[in-house]
Coordinates of C-alpha atoms and ligand atoms in Angstrom, one line a residue:
X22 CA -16.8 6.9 -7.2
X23 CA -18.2 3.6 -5.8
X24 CA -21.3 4.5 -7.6
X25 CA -20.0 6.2 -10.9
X26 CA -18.1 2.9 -11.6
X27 CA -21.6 0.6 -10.8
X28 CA -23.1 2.9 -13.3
X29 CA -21.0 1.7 -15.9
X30 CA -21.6 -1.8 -14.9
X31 CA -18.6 -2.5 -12.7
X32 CA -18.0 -3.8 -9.2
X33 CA -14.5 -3.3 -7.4
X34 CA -13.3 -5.2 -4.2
X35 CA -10.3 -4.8 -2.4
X36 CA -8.4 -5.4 0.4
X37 CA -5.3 -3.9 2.3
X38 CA -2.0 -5.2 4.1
X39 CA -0.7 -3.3 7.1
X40 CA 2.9 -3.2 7.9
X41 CA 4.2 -1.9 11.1
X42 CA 7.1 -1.9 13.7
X43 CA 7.1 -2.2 17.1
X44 CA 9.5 -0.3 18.6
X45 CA 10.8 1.7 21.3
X46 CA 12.9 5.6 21.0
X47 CA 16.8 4.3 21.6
X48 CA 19.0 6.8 23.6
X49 CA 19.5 9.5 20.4
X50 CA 15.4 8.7 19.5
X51 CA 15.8 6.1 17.2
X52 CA 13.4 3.8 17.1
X53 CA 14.9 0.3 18.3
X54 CA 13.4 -3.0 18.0
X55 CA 11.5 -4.5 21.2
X56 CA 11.0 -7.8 20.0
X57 CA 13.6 -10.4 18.8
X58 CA 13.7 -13.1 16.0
X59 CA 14.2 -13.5 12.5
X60 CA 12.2 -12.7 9.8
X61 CA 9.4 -14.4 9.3
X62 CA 10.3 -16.4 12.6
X63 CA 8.4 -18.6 14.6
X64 CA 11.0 -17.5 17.1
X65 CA 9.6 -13.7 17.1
X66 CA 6.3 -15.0 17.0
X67 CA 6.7 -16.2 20.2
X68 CA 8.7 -13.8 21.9
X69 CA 5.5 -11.8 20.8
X70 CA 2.8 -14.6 21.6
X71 CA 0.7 -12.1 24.2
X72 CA 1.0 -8.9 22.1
X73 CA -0.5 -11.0 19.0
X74 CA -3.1 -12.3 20.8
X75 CA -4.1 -9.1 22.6
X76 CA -4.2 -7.2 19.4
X77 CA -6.1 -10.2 17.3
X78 CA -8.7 -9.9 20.4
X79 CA -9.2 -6.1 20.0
X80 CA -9.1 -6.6 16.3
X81 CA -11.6 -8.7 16.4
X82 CA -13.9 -7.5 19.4
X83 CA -13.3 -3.8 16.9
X84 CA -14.8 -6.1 14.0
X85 CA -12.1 -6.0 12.1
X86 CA -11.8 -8.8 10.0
X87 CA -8.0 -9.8 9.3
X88 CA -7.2 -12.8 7.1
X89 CA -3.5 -13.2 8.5
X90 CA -1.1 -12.2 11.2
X91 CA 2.7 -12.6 10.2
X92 CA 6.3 -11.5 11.5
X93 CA 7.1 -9.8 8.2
X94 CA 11.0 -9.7 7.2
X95 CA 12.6 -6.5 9.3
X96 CA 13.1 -6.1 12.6
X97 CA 10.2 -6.1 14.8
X98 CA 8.1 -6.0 12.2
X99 CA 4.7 -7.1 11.4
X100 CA 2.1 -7.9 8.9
X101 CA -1.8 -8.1 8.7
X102 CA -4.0 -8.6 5.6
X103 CA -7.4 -7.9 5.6
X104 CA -10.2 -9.2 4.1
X105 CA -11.6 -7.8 0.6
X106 CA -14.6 -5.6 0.8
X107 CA -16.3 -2.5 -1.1
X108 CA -14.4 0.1 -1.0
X109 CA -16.0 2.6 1.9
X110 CA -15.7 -1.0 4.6
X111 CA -12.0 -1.6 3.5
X112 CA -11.1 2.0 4.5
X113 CA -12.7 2.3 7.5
X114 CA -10.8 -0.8 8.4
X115 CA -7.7 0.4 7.5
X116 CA -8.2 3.1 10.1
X117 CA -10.2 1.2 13.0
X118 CA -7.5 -2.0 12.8
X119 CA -4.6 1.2 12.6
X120 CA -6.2 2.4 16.1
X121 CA -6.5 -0.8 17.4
X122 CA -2.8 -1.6 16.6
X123 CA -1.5 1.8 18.3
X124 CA -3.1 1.1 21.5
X125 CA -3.3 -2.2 22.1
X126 CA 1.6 -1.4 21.3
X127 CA 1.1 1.0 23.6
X128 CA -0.4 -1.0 26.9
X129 CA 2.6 -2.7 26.4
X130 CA 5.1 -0.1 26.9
X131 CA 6.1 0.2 23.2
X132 CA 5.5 2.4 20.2
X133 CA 3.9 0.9 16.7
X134 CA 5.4 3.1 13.7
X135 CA 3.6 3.1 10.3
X136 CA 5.9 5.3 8.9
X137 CA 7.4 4.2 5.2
X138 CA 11.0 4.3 6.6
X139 CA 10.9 4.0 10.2
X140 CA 14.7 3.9 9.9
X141 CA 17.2 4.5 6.7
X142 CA 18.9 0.8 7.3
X143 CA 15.4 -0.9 8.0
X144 CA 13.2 -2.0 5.3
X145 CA 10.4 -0.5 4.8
X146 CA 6.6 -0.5 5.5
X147 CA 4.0 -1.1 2.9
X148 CA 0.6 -0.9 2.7
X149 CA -0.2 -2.7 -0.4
X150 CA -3.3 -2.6 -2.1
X151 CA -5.0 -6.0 -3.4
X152 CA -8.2 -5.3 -6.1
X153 CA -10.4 -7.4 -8.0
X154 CA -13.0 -6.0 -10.7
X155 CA -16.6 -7.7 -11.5
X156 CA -18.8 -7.1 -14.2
X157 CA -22.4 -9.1 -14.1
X158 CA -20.9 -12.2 -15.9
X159 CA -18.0 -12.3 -12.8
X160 CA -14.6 -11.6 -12.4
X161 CA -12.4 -10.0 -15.4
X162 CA -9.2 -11.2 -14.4
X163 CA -9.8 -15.3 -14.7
X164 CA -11.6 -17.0 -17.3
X165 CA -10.7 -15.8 -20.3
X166 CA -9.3 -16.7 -23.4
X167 CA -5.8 -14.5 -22.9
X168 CA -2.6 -14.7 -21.5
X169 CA -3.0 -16.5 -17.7
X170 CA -6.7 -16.8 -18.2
X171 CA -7.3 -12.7 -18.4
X172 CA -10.4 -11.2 -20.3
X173 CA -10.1 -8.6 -22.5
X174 CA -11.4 -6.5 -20.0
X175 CA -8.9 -7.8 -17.5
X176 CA -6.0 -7.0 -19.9
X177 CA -7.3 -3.7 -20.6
X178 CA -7.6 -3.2 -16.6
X179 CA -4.2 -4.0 -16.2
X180 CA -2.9 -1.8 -19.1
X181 CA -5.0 1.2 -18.1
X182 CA -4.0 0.8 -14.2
X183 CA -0.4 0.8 -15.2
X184 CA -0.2 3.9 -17.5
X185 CA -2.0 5.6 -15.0
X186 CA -0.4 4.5 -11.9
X187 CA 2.2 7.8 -11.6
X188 CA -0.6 10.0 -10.7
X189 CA -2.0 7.3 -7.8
X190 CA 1.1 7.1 -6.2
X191 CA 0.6 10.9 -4.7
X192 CA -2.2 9.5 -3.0
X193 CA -0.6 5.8 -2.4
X194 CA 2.6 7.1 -1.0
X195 CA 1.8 10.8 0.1
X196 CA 5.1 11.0 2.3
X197 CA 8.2 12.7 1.6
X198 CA 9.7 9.4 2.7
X199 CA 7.1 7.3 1.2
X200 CA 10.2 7.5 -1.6
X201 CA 13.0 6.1 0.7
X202 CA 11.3 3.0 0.8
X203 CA 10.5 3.2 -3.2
X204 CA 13.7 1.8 -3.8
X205 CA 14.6 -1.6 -6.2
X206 CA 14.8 -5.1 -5.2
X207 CA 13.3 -4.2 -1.3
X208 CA 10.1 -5.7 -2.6
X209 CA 8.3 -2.1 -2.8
X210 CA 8.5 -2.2 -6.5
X211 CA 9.3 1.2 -7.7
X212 CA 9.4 0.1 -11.7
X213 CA 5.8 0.4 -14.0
X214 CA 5.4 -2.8 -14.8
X215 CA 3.5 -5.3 -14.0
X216 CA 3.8 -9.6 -13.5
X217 CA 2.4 -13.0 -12.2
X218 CA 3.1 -13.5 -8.4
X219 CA 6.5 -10.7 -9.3
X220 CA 7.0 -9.4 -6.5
X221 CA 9.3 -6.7 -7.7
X222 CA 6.3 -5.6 -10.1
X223 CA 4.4 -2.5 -9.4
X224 CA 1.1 -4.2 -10.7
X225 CA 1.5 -8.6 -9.5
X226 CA -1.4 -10.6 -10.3
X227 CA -2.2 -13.4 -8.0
X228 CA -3.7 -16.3 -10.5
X229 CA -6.9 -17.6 -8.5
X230 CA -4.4 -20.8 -8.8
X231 CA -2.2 -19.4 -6.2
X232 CA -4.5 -18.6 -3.3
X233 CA -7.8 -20.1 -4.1
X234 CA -9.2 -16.4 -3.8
X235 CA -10.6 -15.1 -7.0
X236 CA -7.6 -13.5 -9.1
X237 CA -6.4 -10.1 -8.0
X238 CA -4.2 -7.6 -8.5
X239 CA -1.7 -6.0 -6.1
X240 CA -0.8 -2.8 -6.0
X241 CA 2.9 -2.4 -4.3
X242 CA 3.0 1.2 -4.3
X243 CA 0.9 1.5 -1.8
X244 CA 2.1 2.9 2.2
X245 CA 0.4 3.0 5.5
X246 CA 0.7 6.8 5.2
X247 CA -2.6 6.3 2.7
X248 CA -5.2 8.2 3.2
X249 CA -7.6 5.2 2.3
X250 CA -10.8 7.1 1.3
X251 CA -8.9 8.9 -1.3
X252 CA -6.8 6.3 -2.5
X253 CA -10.0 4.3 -3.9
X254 CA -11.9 6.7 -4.9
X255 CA -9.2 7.9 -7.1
X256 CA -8.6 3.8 -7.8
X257 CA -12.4 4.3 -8.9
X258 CA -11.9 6.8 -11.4
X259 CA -8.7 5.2 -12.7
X260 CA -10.5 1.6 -12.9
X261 CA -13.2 2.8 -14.8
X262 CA -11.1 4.8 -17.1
X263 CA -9.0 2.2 -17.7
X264 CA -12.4 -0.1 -18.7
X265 CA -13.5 2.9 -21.3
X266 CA -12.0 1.0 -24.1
X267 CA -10.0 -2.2 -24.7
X268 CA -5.9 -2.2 -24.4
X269 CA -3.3 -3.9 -25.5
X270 CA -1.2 -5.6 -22.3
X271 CA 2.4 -4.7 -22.2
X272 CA 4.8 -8.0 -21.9
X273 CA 4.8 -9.2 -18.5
X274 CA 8.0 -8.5 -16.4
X275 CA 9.7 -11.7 -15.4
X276 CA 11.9 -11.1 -12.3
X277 CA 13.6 -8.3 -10.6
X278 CA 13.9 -5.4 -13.2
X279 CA 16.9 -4.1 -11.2
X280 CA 19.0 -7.5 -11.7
X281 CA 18.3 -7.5 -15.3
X282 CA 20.9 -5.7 -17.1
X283 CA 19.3 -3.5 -20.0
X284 CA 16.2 -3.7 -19.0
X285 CA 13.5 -0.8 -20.2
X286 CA 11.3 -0.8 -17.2
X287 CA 10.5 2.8 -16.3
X288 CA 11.1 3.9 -13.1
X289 CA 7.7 5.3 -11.0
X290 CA 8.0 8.7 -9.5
X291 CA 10.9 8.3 -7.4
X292 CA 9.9 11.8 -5.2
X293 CA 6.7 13.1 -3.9
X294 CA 7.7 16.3 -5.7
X295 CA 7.1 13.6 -9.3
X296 CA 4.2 12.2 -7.8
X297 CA 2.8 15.4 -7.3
X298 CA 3.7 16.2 -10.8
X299 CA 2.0 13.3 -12.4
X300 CA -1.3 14.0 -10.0
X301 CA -1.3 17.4 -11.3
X302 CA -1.4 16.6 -15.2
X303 CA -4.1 13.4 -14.2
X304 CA -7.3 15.1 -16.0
X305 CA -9.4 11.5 -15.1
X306 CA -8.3 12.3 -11.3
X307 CA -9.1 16.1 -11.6
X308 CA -12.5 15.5 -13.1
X309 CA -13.0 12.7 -10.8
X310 CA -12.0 15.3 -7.3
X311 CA -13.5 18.0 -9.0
X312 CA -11.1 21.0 -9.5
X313 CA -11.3 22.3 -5.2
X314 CA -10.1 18.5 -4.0
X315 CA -8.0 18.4 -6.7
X316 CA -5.9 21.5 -6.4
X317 CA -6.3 21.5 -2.6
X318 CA -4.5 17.9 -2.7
X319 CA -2.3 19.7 -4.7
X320 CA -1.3 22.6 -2.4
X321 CA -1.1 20.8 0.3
X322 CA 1.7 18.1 -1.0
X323 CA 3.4 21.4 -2.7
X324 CA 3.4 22.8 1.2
X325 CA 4.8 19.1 2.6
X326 CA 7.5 19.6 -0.5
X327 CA 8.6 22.6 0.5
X328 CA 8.6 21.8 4.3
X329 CA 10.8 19.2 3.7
X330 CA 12.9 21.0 1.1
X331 CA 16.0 22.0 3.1
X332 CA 16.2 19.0 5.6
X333 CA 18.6 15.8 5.4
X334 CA 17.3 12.5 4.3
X335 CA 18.3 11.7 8.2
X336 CA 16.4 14.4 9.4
X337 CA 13.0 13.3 7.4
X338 CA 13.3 9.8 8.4
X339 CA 13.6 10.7 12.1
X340 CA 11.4 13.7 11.4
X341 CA 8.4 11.0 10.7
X342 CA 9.7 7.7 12.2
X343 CA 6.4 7.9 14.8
X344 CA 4.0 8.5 12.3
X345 CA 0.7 8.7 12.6
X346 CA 2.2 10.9 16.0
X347 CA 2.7 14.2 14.8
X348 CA 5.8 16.1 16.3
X349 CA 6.9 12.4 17.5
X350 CA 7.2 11.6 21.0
X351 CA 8.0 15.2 22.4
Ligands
LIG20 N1 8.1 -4.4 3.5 C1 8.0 -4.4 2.1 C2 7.4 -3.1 1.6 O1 8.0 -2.1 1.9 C3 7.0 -5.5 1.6 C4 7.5 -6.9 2.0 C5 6.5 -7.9 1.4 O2 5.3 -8.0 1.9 O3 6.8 -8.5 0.4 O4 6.5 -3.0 0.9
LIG21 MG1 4.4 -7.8 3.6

């Protein structure tokens, strides 16, 4: 895909956020929190000084290079970001920094869940995806002539990305529970649309203003149950069909579409079993797979479907809430 899209003269770079917990199984297996403070505390920081700088060491003795370690907002949770990279180095980070993190929680005594809804009254964990596309004369998304300094080809990226971002989401949030944590105003973003620095937009772009990084995009949809090699080739496909042909930019949502009363902002699949649905009718993604990856993706999130069909929400939350252990802690 990496080269398909160089073919056609583009470039993309991108780079992931991890969010996990650190937890321990309570008396009834739930996970429970291990270490105190608020969110986004200094306080928790320091309760967890020596298990961030253990795992930064192993992060970076692993070569993984992280941008930034934070206590994110739920209980015991935490944040990295990683640098941006061609596609095939981003992913194998992903997985190398999502080793690193299980063992380094585990010399400790404690458990590091990546599951999308480690528990039905936490907050959830994302895994958004950030993105930027070059072409030979630079980035599209800054130094233009339109709206927040976009080039045509930047608007049209935007546009295309957003129509089409239904049929990513079975590969950006592949979990049955992926869709508990797909909910509005929990800054997952379940609504198509997109906004500047919005954080309840599916698709946020991050002015170069804001960060002194080159302008991106961020895709929230996005959870550490990726698989990471699929998710950009598929990006791939989508970013170069989206640069096929210019396209006109939607209005850009201002705000939380949940608080604003009336609002038309479409709702993303809001199940795997739509996900799935959307993925299936995605000819640029089954041309892209070829029809065998394609329709053995599809089987295999029909089978998780059906696995899941019969069980409580409860049951799927605590059915997952150690992932990427399968069968939990038994
Ligand atoms: N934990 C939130 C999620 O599920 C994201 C919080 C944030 O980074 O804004 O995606
Ligand atoms: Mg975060």
């Amino acid at each position: 895909m990496e080269a398909a899209l160089a073919d056609s003269g583009w470039r993309l770079r991108a780079g992931f956020e991890l969010e996990w917990v650190v937890v321990v199984p309570g008396a009834d297996g739930t996970p429970q929190a291990v270490l105190p403070g608020g969110p986004y505390g200094a306080d928790r920081l320091i309760e967890g000084l020596d298990y961030a700088s253990a795992l930064l060491k192993a992060l970076d003795e692993a070569e993984v290079p992280w941008l930034q370690f934070h206590p994110e907002y739920g209980p015991s949770q935490f944040e990295l970001s990683f640098a941006p990279d061609r596609s095939l180095t981003v992913a194998d980070h992903l997985i190398r920094a999502r080793l690193v993190i299980q063992r380094v929680t585990r010399r400790f005594g404690w458990y590091s869940s990546f599951s999308a809804k480690p528990r039905l009254d936490w907050v959830g964990n994302g895994g958004h995806l950030h993105l930027s596309v070059l072409h030979d004369q630079g980035p599209i998304l800054q130094g233009g002539q339109g709206i927040h300094g976009l080039k045509p080809e930047g608007e049209a990226l935007i546009a295309g990305l957003l129509e089409q971002l239904p049929s990513l989401m079975a590969l950006a949030s592949p979990s049955p529970v992926s869709y508990l944590r797909l909910v509005p105003s929990s800054w997952s973003a379940p609504f198509q649309v997109w906004g500047v620095e919005n954080r309840e937009a599916a698709l946020r772009l991050v002015p170069s203003a804001a960060d002194g990084c080159d302008a991106h995009l961020e895709i929230k949809a996005v959870d550490p149950t990726t698989n990471p090699y699929l998710l950009l080739g598929a990006l791939q496909a989508q970013v170069k069909a989206a640069l096929e042909r210019p396209r006109v930019l939607p209005p850009a949502q201002i705000g939380d579409p949940a608080a604003a009363p009336g609002s038309s902002a479409r709702r993303l699949p809001s199940s795997l079993l739509e996900a799935r649905d959307a993925l299936a009718a995605d000819h640029v993604l089954e041309a892209a797979m070829g029809p065998l990856l394609h329709g053995s993706l599809l089987d295999s999130l029909a089978a998780e479907i059906q696995r899941v069909q019969q069980l409580q929400v409860e049951d799927q939350v605590s059915g997952c809430c150690w992932w990427p252990l399968v069968g939990g802690l038994a």
